[in-house]
Amino acid sequence: MSDDTLISARGLSVGFSIGKGLFDKRILKAVDNVDIDIQSGSFFGLVGESGSGKTTLGRAFLKAVTITGGSATYKDGEVEYDLTTLNGAKLKDFRKRAQLIFQDPYAALSPRMTVRDIIAEPLEVMGLTSSREETDERVREIAAKCRLNLEHLRRFPHAFSGGQRQRISIARALVSGPKFVVADESVAALDVSIQADVLNLLKELQRDLGITFLFISHDLSVVAHTCDHVAVMYLGRLVESATTRQLFEAPRHPYTKALFSAIPSLDPDDEKSAQKLEGEIPSPTNQPPGCKFHTRCPFVIDKCKAEEPVLEHADGTGHEVACHRWVELMEQKAL
């Protein structure tokens, strides 16, 4: 792990027991053997289909679900936490440093609280301020950064649009001064025009406050606009990881290529054809052997069905891919 790595995981796994009896020991592997490094101050994207494990991985980094295997650490300067064993007073301190922006701006806010009280709640629960005046000052400061004015603080959530509610959610997440924020599909429920406004706000806050974002999304166009680095997830595993430019210019994994080919083009003369994926993502409770993607991959061979590929460096730039045939397919220009 380099000095500027904020979150680092090796072999990280998260499993949930789904057995219905004393002797039923079945485990659902939502995240399986993930290696990942998130650099401090970056806007790190995590993409994949529904059911790929994106949200569970994000919650594992927030210590919101139990990590059942591997290692995960948070390191900010002299402060370091082992996320696999974190509890008690250290967990309470970690909550000040890592926060979540929820997906649904309508369900995330209490209808019985004013905007001021919603934003102030983390300060009061964590004991970060010593007086109401100090709390109000912190609330007004972060509200202004999130483009909310003093009049907004007196109202209740029902008086706001979806975009305004999401700005309230962002202010609540940032009021404690976190260094790491997970934004889980945080613009998926918003209109396209409002999405751009919220994304620009997040980028502005990242720049001004030095926040590290883990941005979870299924929308590749949004990821391309926002993120510095992107990791692609499939059935609980990372299949590719690279800078945004590298990934969009030269995807190395067939799954990544299929995701990109499905992005609609506004150019009527663009004759690219989408690489259709047959079938649906397999169930985490009944995962196929070998490469998890082989049941839907158009380039599958016998080796793919028997041996699971590991995430390896594709070149000297940090581009990583987990595919047995990526070199061959690149040479054939199949990707």
mmCIF file of C-alpha atoms in Angstrom, residues 62 99-103 166 169-170 173-174 181-186 202 213:
data_model
loop_
_atom_site.group_PDB
_atom_site.id
_atom_site.type_symbol
_atom_site.label_atom_id
_atom_site.label_comp_id
_atom_site.label_asym_id
_atom_site.label_seq_id
_atom_site.Cartn_x
_atom_site.Cartn_y
_atom_site.Cartn_z
ATOM 1 C CA LEU A 62 -17.940 1.828 5.932
ATOM 2 C CA GLN A 99 -19.965 8.608 5.583
ATOM 3 C CA LEU A 100 -22.618 7.504 3.068
ATOM 4 C CA ILE A 101 -24.794 9.416 0.604
ATOM 5 C CA PHE A 102 -27.932 7.359 0.043
ATOM 6 C CA GLN A 103 -29.513 6.624 -3.321
ATOM 7 C CA GLN A 166 -30.077 15.186 -2.437
ATOM 8 C CA SER A 169 -28.372 14.468 2.079
ATOM 9 C CA ILE A 170 -24.921 15.497 0.879
ATOM 10 C CA ALA A 173 -22.994 13.349 5.095
ATOM 11 C CA LEU A 174 -20.287 16.034 4.992
ATOM 12 C CA VAL A 181 -17.597 9.177 1.363
ATOM 13 C CA VAL A 182 -19.467 6.383 -0.388
ATOM 14 C CA ALA A 183 -21.990 7.742 -2.908
ATOM 15 C CA ASP A 184 -24.243 4.773 -3.666
ATOM 16 C CA GLU A 185 -26.171 5.466 -6.900
ATOM 17 C CA SER A 186 -26.598 8.974 -5.509
ATOM 18 C CA LEU A 202 -19.712 16.555 -5.733
ATOM 19 C CA PHE A 213 -15.288 9.454 -3.036
#
